Coordinates of C-alpha atoms in Angstrom, one line a residue:
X56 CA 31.0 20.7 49.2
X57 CA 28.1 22.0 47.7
X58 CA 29.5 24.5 46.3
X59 CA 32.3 22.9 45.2
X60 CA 30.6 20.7 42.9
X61 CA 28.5 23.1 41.6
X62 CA 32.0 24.8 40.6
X63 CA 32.8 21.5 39.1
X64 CA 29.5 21.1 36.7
X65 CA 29.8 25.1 35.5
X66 CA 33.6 24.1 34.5
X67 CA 33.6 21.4 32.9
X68 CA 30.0 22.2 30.7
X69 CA 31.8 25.5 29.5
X70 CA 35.3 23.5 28.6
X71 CA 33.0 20.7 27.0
X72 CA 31.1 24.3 25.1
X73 CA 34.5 25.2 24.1
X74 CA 36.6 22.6 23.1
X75 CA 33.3 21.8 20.8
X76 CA 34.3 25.1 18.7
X77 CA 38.0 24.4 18.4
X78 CA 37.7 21.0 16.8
X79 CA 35.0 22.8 14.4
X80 CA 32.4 20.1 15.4
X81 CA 28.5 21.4 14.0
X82 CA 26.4 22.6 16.3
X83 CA 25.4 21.5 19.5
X84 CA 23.0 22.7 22.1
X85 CA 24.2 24.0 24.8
X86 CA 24.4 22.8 27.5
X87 CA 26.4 19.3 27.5
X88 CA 25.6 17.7 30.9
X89 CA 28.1 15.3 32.6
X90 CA 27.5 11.7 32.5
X91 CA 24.0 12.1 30.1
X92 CA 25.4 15.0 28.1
X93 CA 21.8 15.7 25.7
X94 CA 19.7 12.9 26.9
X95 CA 17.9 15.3 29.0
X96 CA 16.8 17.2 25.5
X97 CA 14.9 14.4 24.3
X98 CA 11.7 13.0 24.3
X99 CA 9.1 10.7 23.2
X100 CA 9.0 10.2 19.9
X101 CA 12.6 10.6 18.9
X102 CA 12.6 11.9 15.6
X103 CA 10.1 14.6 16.4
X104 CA 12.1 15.1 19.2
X105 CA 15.1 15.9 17.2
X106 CA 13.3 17.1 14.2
X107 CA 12.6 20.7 16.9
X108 CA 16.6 20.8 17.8
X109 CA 17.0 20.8 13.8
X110 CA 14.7 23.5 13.3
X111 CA 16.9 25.4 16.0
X112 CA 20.4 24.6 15.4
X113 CA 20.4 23.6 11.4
X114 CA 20.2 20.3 9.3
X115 CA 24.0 19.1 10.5
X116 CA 23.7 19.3 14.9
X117 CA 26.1 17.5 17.3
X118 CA 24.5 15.5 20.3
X119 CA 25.8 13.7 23.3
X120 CA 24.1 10.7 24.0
X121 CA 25.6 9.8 27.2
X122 CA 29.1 8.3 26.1
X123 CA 28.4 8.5 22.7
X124 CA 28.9 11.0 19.8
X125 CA 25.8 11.2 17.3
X126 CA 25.4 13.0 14.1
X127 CA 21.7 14.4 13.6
X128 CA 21.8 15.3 9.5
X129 CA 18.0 16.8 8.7
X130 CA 18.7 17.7 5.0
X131 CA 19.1 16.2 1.5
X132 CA 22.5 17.9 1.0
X133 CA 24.0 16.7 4.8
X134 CA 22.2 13.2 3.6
X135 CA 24.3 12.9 0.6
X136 CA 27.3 13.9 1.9
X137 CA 27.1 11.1 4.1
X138 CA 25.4 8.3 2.5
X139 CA 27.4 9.1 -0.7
X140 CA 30.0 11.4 -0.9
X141 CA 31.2 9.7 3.2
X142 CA 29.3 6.2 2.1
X143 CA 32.4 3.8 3.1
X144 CA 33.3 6.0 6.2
X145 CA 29.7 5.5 7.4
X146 CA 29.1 1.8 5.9
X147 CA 29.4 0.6 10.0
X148 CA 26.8 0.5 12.4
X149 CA 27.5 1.3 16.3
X150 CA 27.9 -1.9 18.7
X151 CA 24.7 -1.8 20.2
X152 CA 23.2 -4.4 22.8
X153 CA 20.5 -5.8 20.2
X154 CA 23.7 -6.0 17.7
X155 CA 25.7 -8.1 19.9
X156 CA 22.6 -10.2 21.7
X157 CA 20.4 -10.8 18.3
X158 CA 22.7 -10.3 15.9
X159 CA 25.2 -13.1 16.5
X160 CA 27.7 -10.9 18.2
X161 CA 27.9 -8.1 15.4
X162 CA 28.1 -11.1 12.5
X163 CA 24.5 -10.6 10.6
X164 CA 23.9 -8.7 8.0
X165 CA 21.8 -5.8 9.8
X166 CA 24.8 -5.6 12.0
X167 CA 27.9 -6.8 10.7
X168 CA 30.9 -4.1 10.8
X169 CA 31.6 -3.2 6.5
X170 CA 34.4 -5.9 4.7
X171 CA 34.7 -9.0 3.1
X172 CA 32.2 -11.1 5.9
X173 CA 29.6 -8.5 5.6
X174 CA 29.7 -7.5 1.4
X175 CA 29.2 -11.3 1.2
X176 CA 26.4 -11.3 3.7
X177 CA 25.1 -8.7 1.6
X178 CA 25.7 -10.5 -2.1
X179 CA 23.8 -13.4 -0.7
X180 CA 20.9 -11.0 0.2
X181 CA 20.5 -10.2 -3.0
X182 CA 22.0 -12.0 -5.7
X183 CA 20.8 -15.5 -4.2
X184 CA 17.8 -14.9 -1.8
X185 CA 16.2 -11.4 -3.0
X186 CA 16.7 -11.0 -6.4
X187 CA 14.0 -10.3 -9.2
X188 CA 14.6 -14.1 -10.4
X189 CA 14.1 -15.3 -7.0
X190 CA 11.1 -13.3 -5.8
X191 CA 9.8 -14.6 -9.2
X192 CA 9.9 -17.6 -8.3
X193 CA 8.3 -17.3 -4.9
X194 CA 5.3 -15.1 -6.7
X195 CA 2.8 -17.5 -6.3
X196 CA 3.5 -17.8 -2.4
X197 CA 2.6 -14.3 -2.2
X198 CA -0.6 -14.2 -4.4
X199 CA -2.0 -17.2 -2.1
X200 CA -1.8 -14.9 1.2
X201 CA -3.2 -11.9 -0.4
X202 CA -6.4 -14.1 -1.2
X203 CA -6.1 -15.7 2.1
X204 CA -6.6 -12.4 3.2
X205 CA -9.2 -11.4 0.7
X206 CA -11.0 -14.4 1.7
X207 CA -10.7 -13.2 5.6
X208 CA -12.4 -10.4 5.1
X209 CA -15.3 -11.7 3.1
X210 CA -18.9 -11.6 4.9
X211 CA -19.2 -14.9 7.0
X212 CA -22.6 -15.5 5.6
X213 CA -22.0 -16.1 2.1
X214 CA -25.8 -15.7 0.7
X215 CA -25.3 -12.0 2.2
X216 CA -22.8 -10.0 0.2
X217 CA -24.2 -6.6 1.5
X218 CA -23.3 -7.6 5.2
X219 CA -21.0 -5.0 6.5
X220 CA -18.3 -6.4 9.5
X221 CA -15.8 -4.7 11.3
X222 CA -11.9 -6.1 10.7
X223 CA -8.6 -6.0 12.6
X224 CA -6.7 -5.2 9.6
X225 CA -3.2 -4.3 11.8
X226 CA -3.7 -8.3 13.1
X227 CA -4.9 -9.5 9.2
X228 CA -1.7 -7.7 7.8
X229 CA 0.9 -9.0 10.5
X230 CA -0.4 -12.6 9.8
X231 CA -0.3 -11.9 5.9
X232 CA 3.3 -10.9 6.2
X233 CA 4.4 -13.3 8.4
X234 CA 2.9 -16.1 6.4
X235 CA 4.3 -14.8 3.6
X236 CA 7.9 -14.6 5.1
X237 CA 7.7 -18.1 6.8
X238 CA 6.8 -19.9 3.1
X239 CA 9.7 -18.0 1.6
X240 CA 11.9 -18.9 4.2
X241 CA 11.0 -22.7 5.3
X242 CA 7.8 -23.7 3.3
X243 CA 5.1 -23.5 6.0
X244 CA 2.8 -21.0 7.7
X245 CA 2.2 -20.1 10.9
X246 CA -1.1 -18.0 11.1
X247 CA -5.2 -19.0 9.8
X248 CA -6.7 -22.2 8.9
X249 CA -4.4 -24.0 6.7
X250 CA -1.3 -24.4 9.4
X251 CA -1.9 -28.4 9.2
X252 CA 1.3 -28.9 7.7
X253 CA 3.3 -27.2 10.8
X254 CA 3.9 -28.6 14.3
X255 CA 2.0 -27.5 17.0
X256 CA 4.2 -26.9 19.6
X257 CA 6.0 -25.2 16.8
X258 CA 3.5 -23.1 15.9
X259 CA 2.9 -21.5 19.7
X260 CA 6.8 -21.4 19.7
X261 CA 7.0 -19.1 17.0
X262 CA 4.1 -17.2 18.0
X263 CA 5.7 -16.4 21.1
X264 CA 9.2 -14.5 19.2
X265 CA 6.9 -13.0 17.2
X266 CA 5.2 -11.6 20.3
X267 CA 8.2 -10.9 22.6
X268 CA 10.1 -9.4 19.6
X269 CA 7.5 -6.9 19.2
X270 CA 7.4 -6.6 22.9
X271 CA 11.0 -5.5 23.2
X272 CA 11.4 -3.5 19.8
X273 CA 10.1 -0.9 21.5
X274 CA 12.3 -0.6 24.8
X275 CA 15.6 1.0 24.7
X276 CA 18.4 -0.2 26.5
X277 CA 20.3 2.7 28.4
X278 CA 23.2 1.0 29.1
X279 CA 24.5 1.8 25.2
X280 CA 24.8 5.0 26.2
X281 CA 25.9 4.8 29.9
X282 CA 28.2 2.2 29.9
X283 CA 28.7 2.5 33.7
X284 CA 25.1 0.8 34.4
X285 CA 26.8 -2.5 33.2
X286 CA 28.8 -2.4 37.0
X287 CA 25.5 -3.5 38.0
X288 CA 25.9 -6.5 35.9
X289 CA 23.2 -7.7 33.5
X290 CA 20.2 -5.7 33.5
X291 CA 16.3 -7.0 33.2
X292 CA 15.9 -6.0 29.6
X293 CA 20.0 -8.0 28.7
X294 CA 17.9 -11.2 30.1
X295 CA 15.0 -11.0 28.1
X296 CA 16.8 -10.2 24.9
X297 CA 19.3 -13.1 26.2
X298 CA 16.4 -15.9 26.8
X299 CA 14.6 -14.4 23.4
X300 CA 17.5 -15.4 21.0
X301 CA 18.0 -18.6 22.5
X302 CA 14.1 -19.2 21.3
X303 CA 14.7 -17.9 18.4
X304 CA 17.8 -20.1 17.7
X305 CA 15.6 -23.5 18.5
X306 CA 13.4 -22.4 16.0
X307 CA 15.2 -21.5 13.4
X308 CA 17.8 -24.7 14.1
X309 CA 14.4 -26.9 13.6
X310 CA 13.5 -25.9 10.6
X311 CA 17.4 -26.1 9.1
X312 CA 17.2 -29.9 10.6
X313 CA 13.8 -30.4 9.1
X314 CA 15.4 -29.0 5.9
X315 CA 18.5 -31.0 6.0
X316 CA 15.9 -34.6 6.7
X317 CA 14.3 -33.5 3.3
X318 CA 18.0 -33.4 1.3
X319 CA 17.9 -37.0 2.7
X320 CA 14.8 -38.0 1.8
X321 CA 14.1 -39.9 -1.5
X322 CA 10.6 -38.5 -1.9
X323 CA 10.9 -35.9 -4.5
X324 CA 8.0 -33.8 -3.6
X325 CA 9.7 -33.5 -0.5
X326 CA 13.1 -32.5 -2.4
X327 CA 11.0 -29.9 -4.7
X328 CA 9.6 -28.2 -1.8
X329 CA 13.0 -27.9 -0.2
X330 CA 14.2 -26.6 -3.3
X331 CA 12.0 -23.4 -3.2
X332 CA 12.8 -22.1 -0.2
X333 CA 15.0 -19.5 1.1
X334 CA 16.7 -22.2 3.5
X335 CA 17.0 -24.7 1.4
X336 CA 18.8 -22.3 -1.3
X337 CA 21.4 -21.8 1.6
X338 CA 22.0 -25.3 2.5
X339 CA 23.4 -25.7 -1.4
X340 CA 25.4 -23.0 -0.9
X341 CA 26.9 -24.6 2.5
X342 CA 27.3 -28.0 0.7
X343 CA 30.0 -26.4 -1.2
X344 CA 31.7 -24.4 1.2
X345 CA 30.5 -26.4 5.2
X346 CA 32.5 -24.4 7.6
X347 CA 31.6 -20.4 6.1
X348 CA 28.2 -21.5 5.4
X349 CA 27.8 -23.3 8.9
X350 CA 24.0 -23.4 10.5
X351 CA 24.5 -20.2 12.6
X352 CA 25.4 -17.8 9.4
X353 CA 21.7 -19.5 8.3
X354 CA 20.3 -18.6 11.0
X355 CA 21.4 -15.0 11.3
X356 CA 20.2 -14.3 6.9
X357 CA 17.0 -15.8 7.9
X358 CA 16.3 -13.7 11.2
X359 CA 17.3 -10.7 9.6
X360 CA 14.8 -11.3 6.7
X361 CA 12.0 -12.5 8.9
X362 CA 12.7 -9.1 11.1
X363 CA 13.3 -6.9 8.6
X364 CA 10.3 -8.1 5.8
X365 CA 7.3 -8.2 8.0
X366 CA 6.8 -5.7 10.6
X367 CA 7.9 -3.2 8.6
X368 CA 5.2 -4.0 5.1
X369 CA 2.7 -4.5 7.8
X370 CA 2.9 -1.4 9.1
X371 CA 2.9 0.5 5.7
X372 CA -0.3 -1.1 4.6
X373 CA -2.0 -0.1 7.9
X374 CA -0.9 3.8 7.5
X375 CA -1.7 3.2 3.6
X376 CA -5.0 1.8 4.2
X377 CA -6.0 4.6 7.2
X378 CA -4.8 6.9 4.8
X379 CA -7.4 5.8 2.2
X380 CA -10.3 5.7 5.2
X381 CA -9.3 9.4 5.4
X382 CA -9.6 10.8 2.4
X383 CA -12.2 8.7 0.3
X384 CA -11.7 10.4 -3.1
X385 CA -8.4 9.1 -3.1
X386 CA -9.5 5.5 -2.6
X387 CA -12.2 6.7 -5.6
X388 CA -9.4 7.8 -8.0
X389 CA -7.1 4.0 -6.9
X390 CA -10.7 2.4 -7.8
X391 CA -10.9 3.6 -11.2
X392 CA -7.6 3.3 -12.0
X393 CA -7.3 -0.6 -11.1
X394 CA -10.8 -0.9 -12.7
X395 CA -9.5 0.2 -16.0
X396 CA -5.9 -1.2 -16.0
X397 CA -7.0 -4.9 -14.6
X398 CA -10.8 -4.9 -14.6
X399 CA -13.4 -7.6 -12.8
X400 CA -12.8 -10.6 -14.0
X401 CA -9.4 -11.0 -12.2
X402 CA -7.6 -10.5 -9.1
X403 CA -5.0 -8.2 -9.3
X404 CA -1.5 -9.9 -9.1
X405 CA 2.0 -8.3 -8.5
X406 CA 2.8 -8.4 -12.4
X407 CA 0.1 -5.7 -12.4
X408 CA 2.0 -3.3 -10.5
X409 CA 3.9 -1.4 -12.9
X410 CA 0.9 -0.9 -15.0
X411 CA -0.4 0.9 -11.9
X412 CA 1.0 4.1 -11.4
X413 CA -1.4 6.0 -9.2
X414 CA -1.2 3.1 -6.8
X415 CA 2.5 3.6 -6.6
X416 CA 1.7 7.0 -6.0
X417 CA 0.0 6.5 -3.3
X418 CA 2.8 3.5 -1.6
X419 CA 5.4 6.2 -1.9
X420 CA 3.4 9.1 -0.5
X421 CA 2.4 6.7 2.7
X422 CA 6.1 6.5 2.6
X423 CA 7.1 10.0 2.9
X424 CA 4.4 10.6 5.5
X425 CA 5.1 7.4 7.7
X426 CA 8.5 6.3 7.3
X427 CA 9.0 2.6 8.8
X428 CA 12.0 3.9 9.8
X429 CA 12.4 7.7 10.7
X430 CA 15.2 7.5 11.4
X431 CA 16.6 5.4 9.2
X432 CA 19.3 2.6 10.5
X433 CA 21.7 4.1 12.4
X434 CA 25.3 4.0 10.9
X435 CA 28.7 4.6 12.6
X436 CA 31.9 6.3 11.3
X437 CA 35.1 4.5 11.0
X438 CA 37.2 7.4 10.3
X439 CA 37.5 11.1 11.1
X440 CA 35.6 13.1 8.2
X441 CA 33.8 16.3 6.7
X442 CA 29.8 16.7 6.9
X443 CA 29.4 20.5 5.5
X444 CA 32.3 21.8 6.1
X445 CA 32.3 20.1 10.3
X446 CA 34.7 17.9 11.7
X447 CA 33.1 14.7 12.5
X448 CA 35.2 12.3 15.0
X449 CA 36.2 8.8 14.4
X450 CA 33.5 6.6 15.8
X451 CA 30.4 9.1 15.6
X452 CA 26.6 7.6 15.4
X453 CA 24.9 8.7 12.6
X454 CA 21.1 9.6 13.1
X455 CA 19.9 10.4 9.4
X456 CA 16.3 12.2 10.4
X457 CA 14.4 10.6 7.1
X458 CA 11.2 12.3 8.9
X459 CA 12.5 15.4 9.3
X460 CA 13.3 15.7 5.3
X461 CA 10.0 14.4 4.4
X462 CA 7.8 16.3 6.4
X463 CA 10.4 19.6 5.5
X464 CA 8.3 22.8 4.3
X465 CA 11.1 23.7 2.3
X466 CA 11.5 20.6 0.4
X467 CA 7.9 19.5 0.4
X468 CA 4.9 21.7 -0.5
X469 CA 2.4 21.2 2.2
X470 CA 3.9 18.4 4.0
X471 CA 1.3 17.5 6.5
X472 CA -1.8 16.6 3.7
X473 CA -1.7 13.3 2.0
X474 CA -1.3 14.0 -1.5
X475 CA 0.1 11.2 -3.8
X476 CA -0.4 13.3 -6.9
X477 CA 3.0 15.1 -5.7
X478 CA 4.5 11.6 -7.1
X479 CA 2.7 11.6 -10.5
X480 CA 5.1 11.4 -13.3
X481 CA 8.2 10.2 -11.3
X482 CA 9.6 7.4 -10.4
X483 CA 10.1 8.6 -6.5
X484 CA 12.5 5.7 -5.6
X485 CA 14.9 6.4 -8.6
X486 CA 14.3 10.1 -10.0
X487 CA 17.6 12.2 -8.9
X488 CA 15.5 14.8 -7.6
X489 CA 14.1 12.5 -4.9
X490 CA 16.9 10.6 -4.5
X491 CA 18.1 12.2 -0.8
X492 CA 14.5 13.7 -0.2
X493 CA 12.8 10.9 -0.7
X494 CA 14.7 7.6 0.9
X495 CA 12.2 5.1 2.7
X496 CA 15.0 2.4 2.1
X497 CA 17.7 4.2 3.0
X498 CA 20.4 4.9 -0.1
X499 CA 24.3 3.4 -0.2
X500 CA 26.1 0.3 0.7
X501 CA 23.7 -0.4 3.4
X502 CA 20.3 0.2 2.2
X503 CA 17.5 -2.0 2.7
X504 CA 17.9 -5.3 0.1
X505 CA 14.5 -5.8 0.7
X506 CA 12.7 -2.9 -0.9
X507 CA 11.7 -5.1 -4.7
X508 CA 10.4 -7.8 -2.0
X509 CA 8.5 -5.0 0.1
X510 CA 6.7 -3.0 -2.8
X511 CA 5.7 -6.1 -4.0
X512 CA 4.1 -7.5 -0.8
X513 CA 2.6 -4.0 0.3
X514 CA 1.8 -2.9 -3.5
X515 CA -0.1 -6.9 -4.3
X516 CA -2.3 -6.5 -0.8
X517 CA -3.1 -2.7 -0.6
X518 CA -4.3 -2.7 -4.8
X519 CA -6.5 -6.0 -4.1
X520 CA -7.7 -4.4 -0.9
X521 CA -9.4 -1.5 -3.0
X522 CA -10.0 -3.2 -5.5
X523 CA -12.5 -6.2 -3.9
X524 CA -13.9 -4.0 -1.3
X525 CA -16.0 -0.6 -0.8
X526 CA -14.5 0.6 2.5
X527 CA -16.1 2.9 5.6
X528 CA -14.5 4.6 9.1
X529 CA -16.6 3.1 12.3
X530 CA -18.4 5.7 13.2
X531 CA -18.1 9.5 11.4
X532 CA -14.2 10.2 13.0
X533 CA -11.2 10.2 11.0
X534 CA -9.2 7.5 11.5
X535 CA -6.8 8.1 14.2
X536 CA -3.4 8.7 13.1
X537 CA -1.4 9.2 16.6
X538 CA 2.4 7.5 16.0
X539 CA 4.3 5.6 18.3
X540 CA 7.8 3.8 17.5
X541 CA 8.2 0.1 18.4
X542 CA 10.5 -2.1 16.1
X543 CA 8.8 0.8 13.5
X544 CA 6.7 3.7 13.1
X545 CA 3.8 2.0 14.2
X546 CA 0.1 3.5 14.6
X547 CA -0.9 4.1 18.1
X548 CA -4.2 2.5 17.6
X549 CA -5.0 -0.7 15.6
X550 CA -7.0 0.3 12.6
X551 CA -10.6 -1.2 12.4
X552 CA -12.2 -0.7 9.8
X553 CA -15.5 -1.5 8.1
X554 CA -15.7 -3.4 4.5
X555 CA -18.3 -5.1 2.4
X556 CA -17.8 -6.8 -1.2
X557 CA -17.7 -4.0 -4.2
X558 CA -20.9 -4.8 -6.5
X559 CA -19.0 -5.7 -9.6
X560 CA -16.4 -7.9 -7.5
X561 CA -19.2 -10.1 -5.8
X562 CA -19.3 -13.0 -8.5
X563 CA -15.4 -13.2 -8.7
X564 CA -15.4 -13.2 -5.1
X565 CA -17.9 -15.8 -4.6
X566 CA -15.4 -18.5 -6.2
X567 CA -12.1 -17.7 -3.9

């Protein structure tokens, strides 16, 4: 019997090995197991993981991910021809789990299939909620949590502005961001001293998604690639993601109510708050049209924003600030630059930005080094098509390794060193010659909508951070820089980090 089956395996992984070269599919390591086909290649973290299969196969490889095809592209060229050249034939994403448990059954934005439902979705994003006009307007929201967090981090005895203290900045970022998000979105924040205007109970209820989302970002749900596991009906991890949207419905379904109270309220302070936020522009739009705009398609824009607009900044501004701690003459150079450009008698604002290049420089560089997502999205093709000269089936994952390209000898010139001089003198996010090497939002139909509102947020907080504070390591280490992946590339450790006003800052400071 033994034997038998053993017969069985040797078959059927050489007819899998051949069949591969007949349909001229790219390469694929051999060999393709039953049941898990490559799953037994792959290890923690995954784009390192397959960053060593494309170093040993080429940019374009073919995987087996239990039941489903994926596409592994690792270069510029393989990137374009997909995200451009293929961009409609990749515009899906795969029905994942999360998709059809968080995202409304495939019907948000992050995970509608591409048509009419989703390019609307998508025009709302950013023609109505994200658009230069809009985060305008919302400007000031922004500026009052960077100096909420400026004020956070100021000595706690005032008459002693040489005190040195030690600072969760991963916590101080993930509150700044979620404040941020939550004004935007419904008018109130959830995080520091000034949550008065918020309910209590709603306040721990929100607290509690934002901890079991993190919680669960970072698990992985087998069943999307071995379909057979759902015989054993619905797992642990299906209940938890299950009991988690339901929370996150409530919420969200409060603060629509509480919006649609205001529209009914004559107190126009009441009616002019409303009016500023992200809900209450989408309640005008489902006055005119009630049953497309109904509450769940609210919910689902404003879940996707929340999820996609805070971890994500938070994250970069952590790696961009341990960066800094690491290499001082670069937080030096960022110094003098801000000094110049914007001076002591100010706080920097977010209309300084553009006036900042080396800043940028050094945004875009944390970028490339510590993508928030190294893999970018995952897409899915909805026809059969050509990637560099290989067939690639109908129905094919596509795994574009943004990590891989960024941390590429071949493309970049000593890849593992910070160096945001590399950016000098380009525009990295628009200039062609980073425009597939270079992609920290993705490129195409379904890039991030959210990159103006996230080099604002990250741009505004990092630039005020160097420029009220002189900043120290604990200790004489380097700031640890060990990676894991949760909802993003996250840092292993929690950056802590000492700070103590600058000497020519103190007397601005003083009046926050």
């Amino acid at each position: 019997m033994f034997f038998q089956i053993l017969l069985f395996l040797a078959f059927y992984v050489i007819a899998k090995h051949l069949l591969s070269k007949t349909r001229n599919l790219p390469p694929s390591p051999f060999p393709t197991l039953p049941i898990v086909g490559h799953l037994y290649l792959l290890k923690k973290p995954l784009h390192r993981s397959l960053t060593r299969l494309s170093n040993r196969y080429g940019p374009i490889i073919h995987l087996t991910f239990g039941s489903r095809k994926v596409l592994i592209v690792s270069s510029p060229c393989a990137a374009e021809e997909c995200l451009a050249t293929n961009d409609i034939i990749f515009a899906n994403r795969p029905r994942l789990l999360i998709g059809k448990l968080l995202g409304y059954n495939f019907t948000s934005l992050a995970w509608a299939p591409y048509g009419d439902h989703w390019r609307n979705l998508r025009r709302i994003s950013s023609l109505q909620l994200l658009s230069s006009h809009r985060l305008q307007t919302l400007s000031r929201i922004r500026t009052d949590e960077v100096r909420s967090l400026i004020r956070r981090l100021l000595p706690t005895n005032n008459n002693n502005q040489n005190q040195t203290e030690v600072h969760d900045l991963k916590s101080a970022f993930v509150e700044l961001t979620l404040n941020a998000m939550m004004r935007m979105i419904a008018g109130t924040r959830y995080y520091g001293d000034s949550t008065a205007e918020a309910d209590k109970d709603q306040v721990c209820m929100f607290r509690d998604i934002v901890s079991e989302t993190f919680r669960l970002g970072s698990l992985t749900y087998v069943g999307d690639f071995l379909p057979m596991l759902r015989w054993f009906g619905i797992t642990g991890m299906e209940k938890r993601l299950i009991l988690l949207q339901e929370k996150r419905e409530r919420f969200m379904q409060s603060l629509i109510e509480e919006h649609k109270r205001m529209g009914f309220d004559a107190d126009a302070e009441k009616d002019k708050k409303k009016k500023k936020t992200m809900i209450g522009v989408l309640l005008d739009l489902q006055e005119s049209e009630p049953e497309y705009y109904n509450d769940e398609m609210i919910r689902g824009i404003m879940l996707v924003l929340l999820s996609g607009g805070t971890d994500t900044s938070a994250g970069t501004m952590e790696w961009a600030m341990s960066l800094l701690l690491n290499n001082p003459e670069v937080l030096k150079k960022a110094q003098a630059e801000i000094d110049n450009r914007v001076g002591h008698d100010r706080l920097l604002d977010e209309s300084d930005l553009a006036k900042l290049p080396y800043l940028r420089c050094i945004i875009n560089e944390t970028l490339r080094m510590y993508p928030a997502a190294p893999l970018l999205v995952p897409h899915e093709s909805s026809e059969d098509c050509q990637v560099g000269g290989f067939h690639v089936p109908r129905g094919t994952t596509l795994l574009v390794n943004l990590w891989g390209m960024q941390y590429d000898p071949s493309i970049w010139e000593d890849p593992t060193n910070f160096k945001p001089e590399r950016f000098e003198g380009l525009d990295g996010m628009k200039d062609q010659e980073f425009k597939f090497r270079f992609m920290p939002f993705g490129s195409g139909r379904r890039s991030c909508p959210g990159e103006g509102l996230a080099m604002r947020v990250v741009g505004s907080a990092v630039g005020a951070l160097i420029q009220c504070f002189e900043w120290q390591r604990i200790g004489e280490e380097m700031v640890d820089m060990d990676e894991v992946v949760r909802l993003t590339l996250s840092k292993a450790r929690p950056l802590h980090a000492i700070c103590r006003p600058r000497p020519a800052m103190v007397n601005l400071l003083s009046q926050l």
